[in-house]
């Protein structure tokens, strides 16, 4: 990677203006080819580090270091294609690379401008092989306002951020806008909290600004506890300065002098990159006393979570920073009035902060032109589960589920049938096939029995048991509940017990009535959002998939073939080739047979572990 | 509050206000002289009107200008009953909770009984810390694993054996020795079933203690329920 | 069992005995000692001026802390929704079978501790298993044996 001269501390607004202009110019004039290697946490888990080492070695050996810049960027969003690279300026996208592909990439594409066909993305339906990032169906329908800069940036370099115009919005704010102007702009844009509740951001800021007193705080909620959601991680790892810029602007608008970025403990790379970014910003004079000579002072600290989902709730998060257990408290008073250490505090989600710079840059009207009437702008979703194109998708509000799952997501793998999509994490619900054309916004999702949540979108196929899904979420919630309210603590435990009984074939029809009654009580009587939304997974699956519950109860059968007590494994004689594969992996020795002879499964020994199903290449294991 | 215009002093909660006006709201984890906790969820009241109306604990919610409060709507009563049912399922031998069950018409416990003699109301913790200045016991873990114990579950050096925790505990008390002593829900005394709820959305008696006037009482029917746990 | 308190003392001093720094202090102690020993918690309580019961309350509330010593190798299986839908529970069961422990427990020879975590945010590569900080993508039942094999060969 080519070394870059580090810019000194800036003391005046004009310093920042000049630095940004110079960095932008330098980037525009860049003649070298840039190879951006996607290196977020999952990129690294799939081998991007080895790939980078291979590139480094080859560049040195072939003497190409003065012609090629190698950049380890944050996540590019298309996780299914990891490790992937984008070659600039052409924008060529190569996927699933291995170290052995490095020489071809360099010799064919970089030096000779030829495409390496075998490294291109292949559309599973049309068979086409688009060469450029924007031509790939996964990216086409997206509108990557927030995540789009990830592939262009080295997240460990503040100068790289300057070179794409970064901190330009802060410059605009400090030079020409009053705090009230900023709040007005955010309010008019229609930005709503991206953490899940969707509270109008401008309104929250206005409340906090109106509070008397010198000491106010802002917090970035990066606790992202929803299982299946990782867009905040990706943004913090790949573009931490974007979030920091948003926070500095917010602090200026509200009148806060200190801020915290509360990152969950399970995101070590995000913690590292944000910590580094804060240090860099401080060194450059963008954080600290008298920022750029304007008289405005603000500094940021990192606080790490310690493994508690409930700390994503505002008041629990505050308690955690104060060194106490993450127990939510009654509101009013709201954090904007009385928050961290009793002072006015604004807490916003990572993605919310990430939207602030672009609203300032392009204007409230522009932002409000995207999305629906009630939900403006874009939203990042993590599209995971039984889906072909797993990844992070950023789309305008109002897009339909069908477009996300099929056009962008490429549909269900293995030719299986779409059954449901779960949104909103443990606070959300499962939406069935008949709602596939639902346009996504805060209101429509709530009406359908789910919520927007932080953006997790888990796709399920006909092999997913919805009763098992309800049980999974209840298990999660009974463990993560802080335990204060009996309605939540005991309520989720009892809901889990009843649903478990149903999955084990011990359910009765009266259980369904009891489930609904108890679920309503938990929803009504609990103090915080965790308890109030805990019944949603159960209620939504009962609403749309009642027949599955009834099958478990009346027929003692699990239609999806998941609940152990209600299924049996057997070998289909007509498909068995006698290859011994299943026999070898069975931990209980329940399969007997000889080579080239049909195998037999002894049900009395079978523990339904699934090892044989995994091993068989001929679909000869039947689960029913 | 319940249609009456009431005035509260600065710093009063809804519970303080209700008590001042003689409106009775059941409580368990609330105790004069100890800080509020809000964990038992018995003192729920409905605030606001229309679709935005919600239930909050009156012991913690501060009195607000213009707030509309109802203490005994159908929503409140049904939620309250479920809280009692949940408490009974973990502490069926507590006289205090049995009395609450009788008073509020809880006639069945449809969950598997787990006799823990503790509903995690936290009264003992607050008693020890605030009144006795001991801090020998406290909450540990979270969620369904939550418990109250001494540090490391061993004899605490701070504990002065004052007995305050036992005194204040609503769960670990002798139960009544009534005719249905072996069942999870006794209900032998005080079975009241106000008939006004058949016609109105909220309890009609202003001076609480439902049925005191006698005009609406009928005997609670013995419901046959396959899920009722009758053996402790 | 004797526990060397000097590292803990240094961490407490670094945070200037501030009560509000309790959680970062415990996090750093966990990193050094690999768990929170009883004598260390007593020291924290004393030096920070916090009741021991409050320190223990915080230590037991958060999943990142362990009051019991951990094995030489920590195997963490992700139980996030995406990993669950892709067969995570079956992978966990296989680990339980091969290691003969339940989540939260350590093998008698102190070699392995099996843990679960509620989503690591790597859903695209699920089911995910992390062993000693190394991420394993798309874990299957058959891969479990291969993951454990090289670790079993090591002597503690």
PDB file of N, CA and C in Angstrom, chain A residues 138-192:
ATOM      1  N   UNK A 138     -27.522  -7.671  -7.636  1.00  0.00           N
ATOM      2  CA  UNK A 138     -27.513  -7.403  -6.205  1.00  0.00           C
ATOM      3  C   UNK A 138     -27.409  -5.916  -5.932  1.00  0.00           C
ATOM      4  N   UNK A 139     -26.613  -5.223  -6.712  1.00  0.00           N
ATOM      5  CA  UNK A 139     -26.375  -3.797  -6.455  1.00  0.00           C
ATOM      6  C   UNK A 139     -27.332  -2.875  -7.198  1.00  0.00           C
ATOM      7  N   UNK A 140     -27.891  -3.376  -8.329  1.00  0.00           N
ATOM      8  CA  UNK A 140     -28.671  -2.489  -9.205  1.00  0.00           C
ATOM      9  C   UNK A 140     -29.788  -1.740  -8.520  1.00  0.00           C
ATOM     10  N   UNK A 141     -30.602  -2.444  -7.730  1.00  0.00           N
ATOM     11  CA  UNK A 141     -31.763  -1.763  -7.159  1.00  0.00           C
ATOM     12  C   UNK A 141     -31.441  -1.069  -5.843  1.00  0.00           C
ATOM     13  N   UNK A 142     -30.186  -1.118  -5.448  1.00  0.00           N
ATOM     14  CA  UNK A 142     -29.846  -0.477  -4.179  1.00  0.00           C
ATOM     15  C   UNK A 142     -29.583   1.003  -4.388  1.00  0.00           C
ATOM     16  N   UNK A 143     -29.651   1.734  -3.270  1.00  0.00           N
ATOM     17  CA  UNK A 143     -29.314   3.156  -3.311  1.00  0.00           C
ATOM     18  C   UNK A 143     -28.375   3.358  -2.132  1.00  0.00           C
ATOM     19  N   UNK A 144     -27.066   3.193  -2.375  1.00  0.00           N
ATOM     20  CA  UNK A 144     -26.117   3.092  -1.282  1.00  0.00           C
ATOM     21  C   UNK A 144     -25.587   4.441  -0.822  1.00  0.00           C
ATOM     22  N   UNK A 145     -26.508   5.235  -0.199  1.00  0.00           N
ATOM     23  CA  UNK A 145     -26.118   6.567   0.251  1.00  0.00           C
ATOM     24  C   UNK A 145     -25.159   6.510   1.428  1.00  0.00           C
ATOM     25  N   UNK A 146     -25.373   5.533   2.275  1.00  0.00           N
ATOM     26  CA  UNK A 146     -24.561   5.473   3.497  1.00  0.00           C
ATOM     27  C   UNK A 146     -23.403   4.485   3.343  1.00  0.00           C
ATOM     28  N   UNK A 147     -23.704   3.291   2.815  1.00  0.00           N
ATOM     29  CA  UNK A 147     -22.661   2.268   2.719  1.00  0.00           C
ATOM     30  C   UNK A 147     -21.819   2.378   1.459  1.00  0.00           C
ATOM     31  N   UNK A 148     -22.291   3.189   0.513  1.00  0.00           N
ATOM     32  CA  UNK A 148     -21.642   3.216  -0.793  1.00  0.00           C
ATOM     33  C   UNK A 148     -20.190   3.629  -0.786  1.00  0.00           C
ATOM     34  N   UNK A 149     -19.773   4.370   0.235  1.00  0.00           N
ATOM     35  CA  UNK A 149     -18.372   4.811   0.240  1.00  0.00           C
ATOM     36  C   UNK A 149     -17.412   3.740   0.738  1.00  0.00           C
ATOM     37  N   UNK A 150     -17.955   2.684   1.337  1.00  0.00           N
ATOM     38  CA  UNK A 150     -17.063   1.657   1.908  1.00  0.00           C
ATOM     39  C   UNK A 150     -15.978   1.160   0.958  1.00  0.00           C
ATOM     40  N   UNK A 151     -16.331   0.785  -0.299  1.00  0.00           N
ATOM     41  CA  UNK A 151     -15.280   0.229  -1.164  1.00  0.00           C
ATOM     42  C   UNK A 151     -14.222   1.254  -1.547  1.00  0.00           C
ATOM     43  N   UNK A 152     -14.508   2.548  -1.361  1.00  0.00           N
ATOM     44  CA  UNK A 152     -13.544   3.553  -1.809  1.00  0.00           C
ATOM     45  C   UNK A 152     -12.583   3.959  -0.712  1.00  0.00           C
ATOM     46  N   UNK A 153     -12.796   3.427   0.497  1.00  0.00           N
ATOM     47  CA  UNK A 153     -12.040   3.949   1.632  1.00  0.00           C
ATOM     48  C   UNK A 153     -11.206   2.934   2.374  1.00  0.00           C
ATOM     49  N   UNK A 154     -10.047   3.394   2.812  1.00  0.00           N
ATOM     50  CA  UNK A 154      -9.283   2.652   3.798  1.00  0.00           C
ATOM     51  C   UNK A 154      -9.755   3.195   5.136  1.00  0.00           C
ATOM     52  N   UNK A 155     -10.476   2.393   5.919  1.00  0.00           N
ATOM     53  CA  UNK A 155     -11.083   2.920   7.144  1.00  0.00           C
ATOM     54  C   UNK A 155     -10.075   3.374   8.195  1.00  0.00           C
ATOM     55  N   UNK A 156      -8.805   3.001   8.023  1.00  0.00           N
ATOM     56  CA  UNK A 156      -7.818   3.423   9.008  1.00  0.00           C
ATOM     57  C   UNK A 156      -7.122   4.720   8.600  1.00  0.00           C
ATOM     58  N   UNK A 157      -7.625   5.367   7.549  1.00  0.00           N
ATOM     59  CA  UNK A 157      -6.977   6.593   7.099  1.00  0.00           C
ATOM     60  C   UNK A 157      -7.945   7.758   7.024  1.00  0.00           C
ATOM     61  N   UNK A 158      -7.701   8.767   7.823  1.00  0.00           N
ATOM     62  CA  UNK A 158      -8.574   9.941   7.792  1.00  0.00           C
ATOM     63  C   UNK A 158      -8.341  10.728   6.507  1.00  0.00           C
ATOM     64  N   UNK A 159      -7.122  10.646   5.983  1.00  0.00           N
ATOM     65  CA  UNK A 159      -6.832  11.364   4.736  1.00  0.00           C
ATOM     66  C   UNK A 159      -7.638  10.806   3.573  1.00  0.00           C
ATOM     67  N   UNK A 160      -7.846   9.494   3.598  1.00  0.00           N
ATOM     68  CA  UNK A 160      -8.666   8.878   2.555  1.00  0.00           C
ATOM     69  C   UNK A 160     -10.093   9.439   2.622  1.00  0.00           C
ATOM     70  N   UNK A 161     -10.550   9.643   3.852  1.00  0.00           N
ATOM     71  CA  UNK A 161     -11.908  10.183   4.038  1.00  0.00           C
ATOM     72  C   UNK A 161     -11.981  11.611   3.519  1.00  0.00           C
ATOM     73  N   UNK A 162     -10.930  12.392   3.784  1.00  0.00           N
ATOM     74  CA  UNK A 162     -10.893  13.757   3.245  1.00  0.00           C
ATOM     75  C   UNK A 162     -10.977  13.713   1.725  1.00  0.00           C
ATOM     76  N   UNK A 163     -10.290  12.733   1.122  1.00  0.00           N
ATOM     77  CA  UNK A 163     -10.179  12.712  -0.336  1.00  0.00           C
ATOM     78  C   UNK A 163     -11.504  12.443  -1.032  1.00  0.00           C
ATOM     79  N   UNK A 164     -12.510  11.949  -0.310  1.00  0.00           N
ATOM     80  CA  UNK A 164     -13.822  11.811  -0.960  1.00  0.00           C
ATOM     81  C   UNK A 164     -14.747  12.939  -0.498  1.00  0.00           C
ATOM     82  N   UNK A 165     -14.160  13.977   0.058  1.00  0.00           N
ATOM     83  CA  UNK A 165     -14.948  15.122   0.515  1.00  0.00           C
ATOM     84  C   UNK A 165     -15.405  14.988   1.955  1.00  0.00           C
ATOM     85  N   UNK A 166     -14.825  14.026   2.644  1.00  0.00           N
ATOM     86  CA  UNK A 166     -15.231  13.791   4.030  1.00  0.00           C
ATOM     87  C   UNK A 166     -14.947  14.989   4.930  1.00  0.00           C
ATOM     88  N   UNK A 167     -15.848  15.200   5.902  1.00  0.00           N
ATOM     89  CA  UNK A 167     -15.818  16.343   6.816  1.00  0.00           C
ATOM     90  C   UNK A 167     -16.172  17.645   6.108  1.00  0.00           C
ATOM     91  N   UNK A 168     -16.623  17.537   4.861  1.00  0.00           N
ATOM     92  CA  UNK A 168     -17.084  18.719   4.142  1.00  0.00           C
ATOM     93  C   UNK A 168     -18.389  19.232   4.720  1.00  0.00           C
ATOM     94  N   UNK A 169     -19.225  18.306   5.183  1.00  0.00           N
ATOM     95  CA  UNK A 169     -20.481  18.722   5.787  1.00  0.00           C
ATOM     96  C   UNK A 169     -20.228  19.429   7.103  1.00  0.00           C
ATOM     97  N   UNK A 170     -19.264  18.942   7.873  1.00  0.00           N
ATOM     98  CA  UNK A 170     -18.913  19.605   9.129  1.00  0.00           C
ATOM     99  C   UNK A 170     -18.424  21.022   8.841  1.00  0.00           C
ATOM    100  N   UNK A 171     -17.623  21.134   7.787  1.00  0.00           N
ATOM    101  CA  UNK A 171     -17.114  22.446   7.389  1.00  0.00           C
ATOM    102  C   UNK A 171     -18.266  23.388   7.085  1.00  0.00           C
ATOM    103  N   UNK A 172     -19.227  22.864   6.316  1.00  0.00           N
ATOM    104  CA  UNK A 172     -20.400  23.681   5.951  1.00  0.00           C
ATOM    105  C   UNK A 172     -21.147  24.126   7.199  1.00  0.00           C
ATOM    106  N   UNK A 173     -21.326  23.192   8.133  1.00  0.00           N
ATOM    107  CA  UNK A 173     -22.075  23.501   9.352  1.00  0.00           C
ATOM    108  C   UNK A 173     -21.366  24.577  10.174  1.00  0.00           C
ATOM    109  N   UNK A 174     -20.067  24.365  10.413  1.00  0.00           N
ATOM    110  CA  UNK A 174     -19.335  25.298  11.274  1.00  0.00           C
ATOM    111  C   UNK A 174     -19.146  26.653  10.613  1.00  0.00           C
ATOM    112  N   UNK A 175     -19.108  26.671   9.279  1.00  0.00           N
ATOM    113  CA  UNK A 175     -18.901  27.948   8.594  1.00  0.00           C
ATOM    114  C   UNK A 175     -20.173  28.753   8.456  1.00  0.00           C
ATOM    115  N   UNK A 176     -21.264  28.085   8.143  1.00  0.00           N
ATOM    116  CA  UNK A 176     -22.413  28.879   7.720  1.00  0.00           C
ATOM    117  C   UNK A 176     -23.753  28.535   8.363  1.00  0.00           C
ATOM    118  N   UNK A 177     -23.807  27.538   9.243  1.00  0.00           N
ATOM    119  CA  UNK A 177     -25.108  27.172   9.801  1.00  0.00           C
ATOM    120  C   UNK A 177     -25.127  27.331  11.315  1.00  0.00           C
ATOM    121  N   UNK A 178     -26.241  27.790  11.844  1.00  0.00           N
ATOM    122  CA  UNK A 178     -26.392  27.863  13.294  1.00  0.00           C
ATOM    123  C   UNK A 178     -26.931  26.515  13.774  1.00  0.00           C
ATOM    124  N   UNK A 179     -26.826  26.242  15.080  1.00  0.00           N
ATOM    125  CA  UNK A 179     -27.375  24.978  15.580  1.00  0.00           C
ATOM    126  C   UNK A 179     -28.853  24.824  15.219  1.00  0.00           C
ATOM    127  N   UNK A 180     -29.598  25.920  15.281  1.00  0.00           N
ATOM    128  CA  UNK A 180     -31.019  25.835  14.942  1.00  0.00           C
ATOM    129  C   UNK A 180     -31.209  25.488  13.475  1.00  0.00           C
ATOM    130  N   UNK A 181     -30.329  26.021  12.607  1.00  0.00           N
ATOM    131  CA  UNK A 181     -30.399  25.699  11.181  1.00  0.00           C
ATOM    132  C   UNK A 181     -30.233  24.200  10.974  1.00  0.00           C
ATOM    133  N   UNK A 182     -29.274  23.630  11.705  1.00  0.00           N
ATOM    134  CA  UNK A 182     -28.997  22.206  11.538  1.00  0.00           C
ATOM    135  C   UNK A 182     -30.214  21.386  11.960  1.00  0.00           C
ATOM    136  N   UNK A 183     -30.773  21.748  13.112  1.00  0.00           N
ATOM    137  CA  UNK A 183     -31.932  20.994  13.599  1.00  0.00           C
ATOM    138  C   UNK A 183     -33.095  21.130  12.618  1.00  0.00           C
ATOM    139  N   UNK A 184     -33.265  22.321  12.085  1.00  0.00           N
ATOM    140  CA  UNK A 184     -34.345  22.546  11.111  1.00  0.00           C
ATOM    141  C   UNK A 184     -34.136  21.635   9.899  1.00  0.00           C
ATOM    142  N   UNK A 185     -32.901  21.575   9.427  1.00  0.00           N
ATOM    143  CA  UNK A 185     -32.608  20.752   8.251  1.00  0.00           C
ATOM    144  C   UNK A 185     -32.894  19.280   8.515  1.00  0.00           C
ATOM    145  N   UNK A 186     -32.453  18.801   9.657  1.00  0.00           N
ATOM    146  CA  UNK A 186     -32.677  17.384   9.978  1.00  0.00           C
ATOM    147  C   UNK A 186     -34.167  17.101  10.124  1.00  0.00           C
ATOM    148  N   UNK A 187     -34.886  18.060  10.743  1.00  0.00           N
ATOM    149  CA  UNK A 187     -36.330  17.870  10.916  1.00  0.00           C
ATOM    150  C   UNK A 187     -37.038  17.838   9.581  1.00  0.00           C
ATOM    151  N   UNK A 188     -36.675  18.786   8.704  1.00  0.00           N
ATOM    152  CA  UNK A 188     -37.342  18.850   7.404  1.00  0.00           C
ATOM    153  C   UNK A 188     -37.013  17.651   6.533  1.00  0.00           C
ATOM    154  N   UNK A 189     -35.871  17.045   6.770  1.00  0.00           N
ATOM    155  CA  UNK A 189     -35.505  15.895   5.940  1.00  0.00           C
ATOM    156  C   UNK A 189     -36.399  14.712   6.225  1.00  0.00           C
ATOM    157  N   UNK A 190     -36.981  14.687   7.425  1.00  0.00           N
ATOM    158  CA  UNK A 190     -37.847  13.568   7.775  1.00  0.00           C
ATOM    159  C   UNK A 190     -37.090  12.363   8.292  1.00  0.00           C
ATOM    160  N   UNK A 191     -35.816  12.546   8.621  1.00  0.00           N
ATOM    161  CA  UNK A 191     -35.021  11.419   9.118  1.00  0.00           C
ATOM    162  C   UNK A 191     -35.630  10.877  10.404  1.00  0.00           C
ATOM    163  N   UNK A 192     -35.807   9.572  10.451  1.00  0.00           N
ATOM    164  CA  UNK A 192     -36.316   8.917  11.647  1.00  0.00           C
ATOM    165  C   UNK A 192     -35.278   7.943  12.164  1.00  0.00           C
TER     166      UNK A 192
END
